[in-house]
mmCIF file of C-alpha atoms in Angstrom:
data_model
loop_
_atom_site.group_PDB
_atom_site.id
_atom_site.type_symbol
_atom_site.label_atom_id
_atom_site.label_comp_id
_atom_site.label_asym_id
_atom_site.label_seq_id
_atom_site.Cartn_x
_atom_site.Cartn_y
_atom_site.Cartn_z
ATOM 1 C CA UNK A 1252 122.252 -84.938 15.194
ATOM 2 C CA UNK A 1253 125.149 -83.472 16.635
ATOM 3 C CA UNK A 1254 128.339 -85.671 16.868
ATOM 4 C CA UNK A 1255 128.732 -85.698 20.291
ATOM 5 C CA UNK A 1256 125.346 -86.332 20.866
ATOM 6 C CA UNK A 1257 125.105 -89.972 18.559
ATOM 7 C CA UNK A 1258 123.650 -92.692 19.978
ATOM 8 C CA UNK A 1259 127.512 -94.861 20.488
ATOM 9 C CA UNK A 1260 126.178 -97.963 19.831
ATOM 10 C CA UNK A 1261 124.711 -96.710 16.112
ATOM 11 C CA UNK A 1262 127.526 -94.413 15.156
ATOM 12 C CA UNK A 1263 130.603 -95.319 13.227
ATOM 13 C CA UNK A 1264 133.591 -96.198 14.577
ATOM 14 C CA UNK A 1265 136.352 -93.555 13.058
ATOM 15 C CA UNK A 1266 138.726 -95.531 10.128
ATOM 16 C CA UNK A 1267 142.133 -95.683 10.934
ATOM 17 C CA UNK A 1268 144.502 -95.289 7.904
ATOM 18 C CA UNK A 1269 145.287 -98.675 6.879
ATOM 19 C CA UNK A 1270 143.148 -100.442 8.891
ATOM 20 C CA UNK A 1271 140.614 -103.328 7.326
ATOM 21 C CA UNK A 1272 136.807 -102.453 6.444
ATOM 22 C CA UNK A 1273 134.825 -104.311 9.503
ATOM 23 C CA UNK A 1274 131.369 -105.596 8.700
ATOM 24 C CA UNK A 1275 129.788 -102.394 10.241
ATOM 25 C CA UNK A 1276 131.752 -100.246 7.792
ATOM 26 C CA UNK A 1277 130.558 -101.670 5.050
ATOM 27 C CA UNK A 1278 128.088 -99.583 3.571
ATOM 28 C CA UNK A 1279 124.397 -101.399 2.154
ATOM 29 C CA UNK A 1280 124.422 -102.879 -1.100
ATOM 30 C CA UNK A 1281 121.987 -100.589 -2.916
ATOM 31 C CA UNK A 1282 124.567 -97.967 -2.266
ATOM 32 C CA UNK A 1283 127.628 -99.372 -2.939
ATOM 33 C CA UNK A 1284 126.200 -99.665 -6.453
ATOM 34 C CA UNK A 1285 124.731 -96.645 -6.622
ATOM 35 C CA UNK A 1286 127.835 -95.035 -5.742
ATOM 36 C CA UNK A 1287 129.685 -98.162 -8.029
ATOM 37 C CA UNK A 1288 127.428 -96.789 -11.153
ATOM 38 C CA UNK A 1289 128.783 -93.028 -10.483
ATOM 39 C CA UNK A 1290 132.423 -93.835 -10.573
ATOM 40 C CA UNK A 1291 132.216 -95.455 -13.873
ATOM 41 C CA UNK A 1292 129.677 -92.740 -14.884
ATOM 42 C CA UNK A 1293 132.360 -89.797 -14.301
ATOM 43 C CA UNK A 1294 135.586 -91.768 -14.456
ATOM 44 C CA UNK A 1295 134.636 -94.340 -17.555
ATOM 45 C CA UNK A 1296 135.429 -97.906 -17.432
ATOM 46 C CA UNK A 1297 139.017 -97.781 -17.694
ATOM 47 C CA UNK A 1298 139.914 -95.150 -15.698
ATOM 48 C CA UNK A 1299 137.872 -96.383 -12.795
ATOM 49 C CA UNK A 1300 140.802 -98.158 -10.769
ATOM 50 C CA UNK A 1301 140.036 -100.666 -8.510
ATOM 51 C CA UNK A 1302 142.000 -98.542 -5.622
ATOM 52 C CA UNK A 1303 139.916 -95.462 -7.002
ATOM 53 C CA UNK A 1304 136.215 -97.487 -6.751
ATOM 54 C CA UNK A 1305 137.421 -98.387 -3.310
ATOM 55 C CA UNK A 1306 137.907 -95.208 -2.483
ATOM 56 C CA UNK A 1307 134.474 -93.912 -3.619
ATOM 57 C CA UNK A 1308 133.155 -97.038 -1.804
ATOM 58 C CA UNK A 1309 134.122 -96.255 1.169
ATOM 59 C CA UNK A 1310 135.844 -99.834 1.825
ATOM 60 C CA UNK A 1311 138.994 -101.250 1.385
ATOM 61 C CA UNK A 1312 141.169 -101.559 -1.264
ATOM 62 C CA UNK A 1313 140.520 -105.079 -1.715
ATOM 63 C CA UNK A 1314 136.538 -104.940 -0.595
ATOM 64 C CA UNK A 1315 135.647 -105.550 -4.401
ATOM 65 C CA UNK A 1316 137.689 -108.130 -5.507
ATOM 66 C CA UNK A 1317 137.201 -110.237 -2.354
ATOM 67 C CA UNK A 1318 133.416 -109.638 -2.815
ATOM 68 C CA UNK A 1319 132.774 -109.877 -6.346
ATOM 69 C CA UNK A 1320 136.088 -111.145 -8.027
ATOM 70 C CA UNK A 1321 137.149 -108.738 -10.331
ATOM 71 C CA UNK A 1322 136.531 -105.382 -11.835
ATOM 72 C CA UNK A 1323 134.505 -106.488 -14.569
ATOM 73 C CA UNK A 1324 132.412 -108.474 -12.388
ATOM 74 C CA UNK A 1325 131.922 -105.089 -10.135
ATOM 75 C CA UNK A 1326 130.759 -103.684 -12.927
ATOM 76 C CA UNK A 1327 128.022 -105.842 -14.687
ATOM 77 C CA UNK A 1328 126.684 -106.035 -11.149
ATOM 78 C CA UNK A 1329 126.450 -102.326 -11.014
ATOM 79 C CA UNK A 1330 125.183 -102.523 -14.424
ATOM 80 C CA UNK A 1331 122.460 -105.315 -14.101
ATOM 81 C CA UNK A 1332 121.080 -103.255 -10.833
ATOM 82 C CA UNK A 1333 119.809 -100.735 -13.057
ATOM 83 C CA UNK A 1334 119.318 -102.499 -16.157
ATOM 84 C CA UNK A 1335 117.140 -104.886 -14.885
ATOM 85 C CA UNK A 1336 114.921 -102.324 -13.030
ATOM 86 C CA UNK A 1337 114.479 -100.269 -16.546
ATOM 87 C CA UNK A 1338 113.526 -103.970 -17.811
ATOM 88 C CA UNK A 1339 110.884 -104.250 -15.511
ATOM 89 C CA UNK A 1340 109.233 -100.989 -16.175
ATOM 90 C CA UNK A 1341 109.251 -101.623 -19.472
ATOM 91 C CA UNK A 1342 107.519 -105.392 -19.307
ATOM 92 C CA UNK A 1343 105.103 -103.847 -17.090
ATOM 93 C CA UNK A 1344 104.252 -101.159 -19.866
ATOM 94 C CA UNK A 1345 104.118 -103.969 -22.228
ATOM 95 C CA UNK A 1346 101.915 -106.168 -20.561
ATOM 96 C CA UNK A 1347 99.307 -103.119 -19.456
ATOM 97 C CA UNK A 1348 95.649 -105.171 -21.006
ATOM 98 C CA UNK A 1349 93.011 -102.624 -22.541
ATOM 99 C CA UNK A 1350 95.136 -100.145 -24.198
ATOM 100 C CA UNK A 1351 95.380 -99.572 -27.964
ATOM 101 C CA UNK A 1352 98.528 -100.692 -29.141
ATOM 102 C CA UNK A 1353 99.935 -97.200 -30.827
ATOM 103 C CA UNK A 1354 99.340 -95.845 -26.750
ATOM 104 C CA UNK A 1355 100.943 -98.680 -25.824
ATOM 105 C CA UNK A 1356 103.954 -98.239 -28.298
ATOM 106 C CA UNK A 1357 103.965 -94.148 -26.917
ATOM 107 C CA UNK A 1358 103.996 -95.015 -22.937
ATOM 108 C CA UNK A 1359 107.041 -97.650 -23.800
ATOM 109 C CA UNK A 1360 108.899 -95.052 -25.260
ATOM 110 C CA UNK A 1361 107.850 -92.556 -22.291
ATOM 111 C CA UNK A 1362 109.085 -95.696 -19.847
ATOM 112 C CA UNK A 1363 112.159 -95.901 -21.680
ATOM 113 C CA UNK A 1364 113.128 -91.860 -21.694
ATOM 114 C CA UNK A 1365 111.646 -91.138 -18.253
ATOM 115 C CA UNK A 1366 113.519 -94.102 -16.468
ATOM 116 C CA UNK A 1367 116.824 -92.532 -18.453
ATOM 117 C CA UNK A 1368 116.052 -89.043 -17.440
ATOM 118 C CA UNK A 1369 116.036 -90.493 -13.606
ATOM 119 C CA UNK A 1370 119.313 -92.714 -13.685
ATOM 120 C CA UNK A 1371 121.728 -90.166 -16.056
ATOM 121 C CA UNK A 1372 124.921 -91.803 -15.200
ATOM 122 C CA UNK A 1373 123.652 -95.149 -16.501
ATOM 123 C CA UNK A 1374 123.111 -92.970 -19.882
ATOM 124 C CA UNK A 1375 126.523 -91.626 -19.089
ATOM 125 C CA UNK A 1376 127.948 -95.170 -19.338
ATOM 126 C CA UNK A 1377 126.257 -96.709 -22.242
ATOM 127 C CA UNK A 1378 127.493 -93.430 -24.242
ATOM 128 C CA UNK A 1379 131.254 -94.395 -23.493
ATOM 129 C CA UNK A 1380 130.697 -97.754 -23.927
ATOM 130 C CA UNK A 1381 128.761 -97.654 -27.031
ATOM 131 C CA UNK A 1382 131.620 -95.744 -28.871
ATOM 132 C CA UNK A 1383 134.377 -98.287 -27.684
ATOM 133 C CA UNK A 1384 132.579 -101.918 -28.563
ATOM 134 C CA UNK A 1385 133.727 -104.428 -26.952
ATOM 135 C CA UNK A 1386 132.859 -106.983 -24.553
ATOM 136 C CA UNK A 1387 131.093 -105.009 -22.133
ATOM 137 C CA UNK A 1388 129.188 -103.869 -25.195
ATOM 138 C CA UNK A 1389 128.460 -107.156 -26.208
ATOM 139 C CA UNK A 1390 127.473 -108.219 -22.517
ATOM 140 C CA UNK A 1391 124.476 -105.267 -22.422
ATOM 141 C CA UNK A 1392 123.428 -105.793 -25.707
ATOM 142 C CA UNK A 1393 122.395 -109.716 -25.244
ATOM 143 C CA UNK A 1394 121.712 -109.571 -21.510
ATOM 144 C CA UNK A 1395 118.996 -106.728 -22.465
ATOM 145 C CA UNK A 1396 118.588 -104.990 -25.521
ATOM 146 C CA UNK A 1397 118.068 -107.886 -27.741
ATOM 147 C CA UNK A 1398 114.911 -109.443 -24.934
ATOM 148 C CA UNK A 1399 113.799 -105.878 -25.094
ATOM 149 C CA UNK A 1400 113.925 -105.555 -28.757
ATOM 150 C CA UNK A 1401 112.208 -109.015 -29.045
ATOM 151 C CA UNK A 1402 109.104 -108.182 -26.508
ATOM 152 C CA UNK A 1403 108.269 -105.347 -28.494
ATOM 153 C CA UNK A 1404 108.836 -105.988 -32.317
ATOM 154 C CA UNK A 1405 105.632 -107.729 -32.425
ATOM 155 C CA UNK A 1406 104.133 -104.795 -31.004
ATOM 156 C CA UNK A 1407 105.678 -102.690 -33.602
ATOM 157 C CA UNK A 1408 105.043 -105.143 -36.503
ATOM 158 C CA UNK A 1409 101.419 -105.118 -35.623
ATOM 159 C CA UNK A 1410 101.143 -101.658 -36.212
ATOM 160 C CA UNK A 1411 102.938 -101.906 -39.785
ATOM 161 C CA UNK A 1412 100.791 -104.485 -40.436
ATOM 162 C CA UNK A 1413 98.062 -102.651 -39.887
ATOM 163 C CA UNK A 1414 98.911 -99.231 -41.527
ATOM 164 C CA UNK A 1415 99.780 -97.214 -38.651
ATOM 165 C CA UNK A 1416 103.141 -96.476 -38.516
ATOM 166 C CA UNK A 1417 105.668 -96.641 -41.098
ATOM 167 C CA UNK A 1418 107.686 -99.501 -42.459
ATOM 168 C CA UNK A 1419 110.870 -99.119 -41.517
ATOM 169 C CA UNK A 1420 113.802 -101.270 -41.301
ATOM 170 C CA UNK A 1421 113.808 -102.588 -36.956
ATOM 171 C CA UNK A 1422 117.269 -101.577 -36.344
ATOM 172 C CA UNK A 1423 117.049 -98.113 -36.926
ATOM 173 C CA UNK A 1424 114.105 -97.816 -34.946
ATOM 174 C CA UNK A 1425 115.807 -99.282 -32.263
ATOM 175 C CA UNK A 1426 118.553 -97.124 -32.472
ATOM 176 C CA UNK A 1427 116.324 -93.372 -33.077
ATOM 177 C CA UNK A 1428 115.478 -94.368 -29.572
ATOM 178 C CA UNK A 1429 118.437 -95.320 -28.003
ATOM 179 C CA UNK A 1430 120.224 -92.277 -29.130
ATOM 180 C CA UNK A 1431 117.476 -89.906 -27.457
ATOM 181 C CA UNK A 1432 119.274 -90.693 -24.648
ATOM 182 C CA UNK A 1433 122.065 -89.215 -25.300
ATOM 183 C CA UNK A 1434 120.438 -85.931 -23.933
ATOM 184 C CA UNK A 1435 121.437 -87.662 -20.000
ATOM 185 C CA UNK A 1436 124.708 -87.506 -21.012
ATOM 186 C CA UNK A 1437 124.812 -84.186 -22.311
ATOM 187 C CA UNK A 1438 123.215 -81.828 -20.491
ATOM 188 C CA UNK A 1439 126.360 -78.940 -20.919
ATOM 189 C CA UNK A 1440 125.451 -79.174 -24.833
ATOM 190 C CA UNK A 1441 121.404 -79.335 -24.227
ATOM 191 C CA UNK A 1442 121.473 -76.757 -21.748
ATOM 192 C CA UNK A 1443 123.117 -74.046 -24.254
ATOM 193 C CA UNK A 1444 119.879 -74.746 -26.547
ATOM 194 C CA UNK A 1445 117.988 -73.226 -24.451
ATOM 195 C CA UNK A 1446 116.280 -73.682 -20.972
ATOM 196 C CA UNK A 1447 113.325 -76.240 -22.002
ATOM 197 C CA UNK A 1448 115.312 -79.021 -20.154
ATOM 198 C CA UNK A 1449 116.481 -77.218 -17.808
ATOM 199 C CA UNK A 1450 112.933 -76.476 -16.267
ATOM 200 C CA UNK A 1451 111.704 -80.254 -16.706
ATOM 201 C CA UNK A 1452 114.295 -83.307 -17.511
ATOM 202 C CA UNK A 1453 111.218 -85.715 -17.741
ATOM 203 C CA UNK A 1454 108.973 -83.236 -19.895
ATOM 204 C CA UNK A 1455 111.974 -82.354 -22.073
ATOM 205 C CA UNK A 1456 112.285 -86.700 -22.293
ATOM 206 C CA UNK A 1457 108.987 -86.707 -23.629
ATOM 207 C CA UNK A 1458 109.083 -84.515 -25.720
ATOM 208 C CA UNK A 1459 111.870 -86.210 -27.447
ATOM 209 C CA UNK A 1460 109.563 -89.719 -27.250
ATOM 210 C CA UNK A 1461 106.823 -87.748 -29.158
ATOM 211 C CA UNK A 1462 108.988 -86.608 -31.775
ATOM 212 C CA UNK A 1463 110.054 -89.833 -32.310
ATOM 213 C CA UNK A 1464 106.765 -91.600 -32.536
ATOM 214 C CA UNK A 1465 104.720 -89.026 -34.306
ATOM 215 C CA UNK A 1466 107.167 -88.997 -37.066
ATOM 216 C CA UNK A 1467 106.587 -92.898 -37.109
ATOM 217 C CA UNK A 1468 102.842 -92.848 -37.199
ATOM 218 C CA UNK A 1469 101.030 -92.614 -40.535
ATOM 219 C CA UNK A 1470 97.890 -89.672 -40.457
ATOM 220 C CA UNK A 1471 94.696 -90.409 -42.343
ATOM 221 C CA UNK A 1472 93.568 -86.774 -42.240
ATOM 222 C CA UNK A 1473 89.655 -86.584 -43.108
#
């Protein structure tokens, strides 16, 4: 629509420098995370200023402490938003009835990968936290990997148990598929492989869950 053609009582009152965020300014929740989860993407935890988050908000400068009390409160809401919808996925994967348990095992790891390959800045984040440690860390790691790695060690167990994939030690498995998402985070490097991802992120992502699993899964050829 053109400007001068929006309905007056919709549009947006112009922001005058220095003046406080009304109610009407405020832009929705979903987005102010969704644009909260990009700053720290590009910016990284401790660059991301509060002024600076404000800024790519689109509120004022004191919008996020008023509303959620700190910075590091900004953030674990920003990161339990998409955290806890990955979560979900994968429960729902878990829970499917009727499937063998080795298909099972595969469409988690697809879950896992795909829902990566669709929120890359929340890869971009774990990367830079991962290397630091720390509290944040610590926060992400009990708040969701370890329920994660709970719900499905039975799974996996089951199929040692049973001969089907190897016996490996948990932790490693764990981690062989939390580092294949690295590739979210670094797409320059991937790209300069070659063109594969490039032409399909989420076929690229499953290829990488494939690799993964088949080199798991014991073959009883003939």
């Amino acid at each position: 629509m053109h400007p001068s053609r929006a309905d007056p009582v919709t549009a947006a009152a112009p922001r005058r420098v220095g003046r406080p965020a009304q109610p009407n300014d405020i832009p929705a929740e979903s987005e102010i995370l969704a644009r909260g989860l990009a700053a720290f993407a590009e910016l990284g935890y401790d660059d991301a200023s509060v002024r600076e988050l404000a800024r790519r908000l689109g509120v004022s400068h004191n919008f996020i402490n008023d509303r959620y009390g700190s910075k590091a409160q900004f953030w674990r809401a920003v990161i339990d938003r998409s955290l806890t919808a990955q979560a979900d996925r994968l429960r729902a994967v878990l829970t499917v009835s009727g499937e063998d348990d080795l298909t099972r095992l595969r469409n988690l790891l697809h879950a896992f990968h795909q829902g990566n390959v669709a929120e890359p800045d929340l890869a971009r984040i774990m990367q830079y936290e991962a290397i630091r440690g720390g509290e944040r860390l610590d926060y992400v790691f009990q708040h969701y990997v370890v329920p994660v790695r709970n719900a499905v060690a039975p799974l996996v167990q089951g199929l040692v148990d049973r001969g089907r994939v190897r016996t490996l030690p948990l932790d490693a498995m764990v981690y062989a598929v939390i580092a294949m998402t690295s590739v979210n985070a670094e797409v320059p490097l991937v790209s300069m492989l070659g063109d594969t991802y490039a032409a399909d992120p989420s076929g690229f992502a499953g290829m990488l869950s494939d690799i993964l699993l088949d080199g798991l899964v014991i073959r009883r050829d003939g």
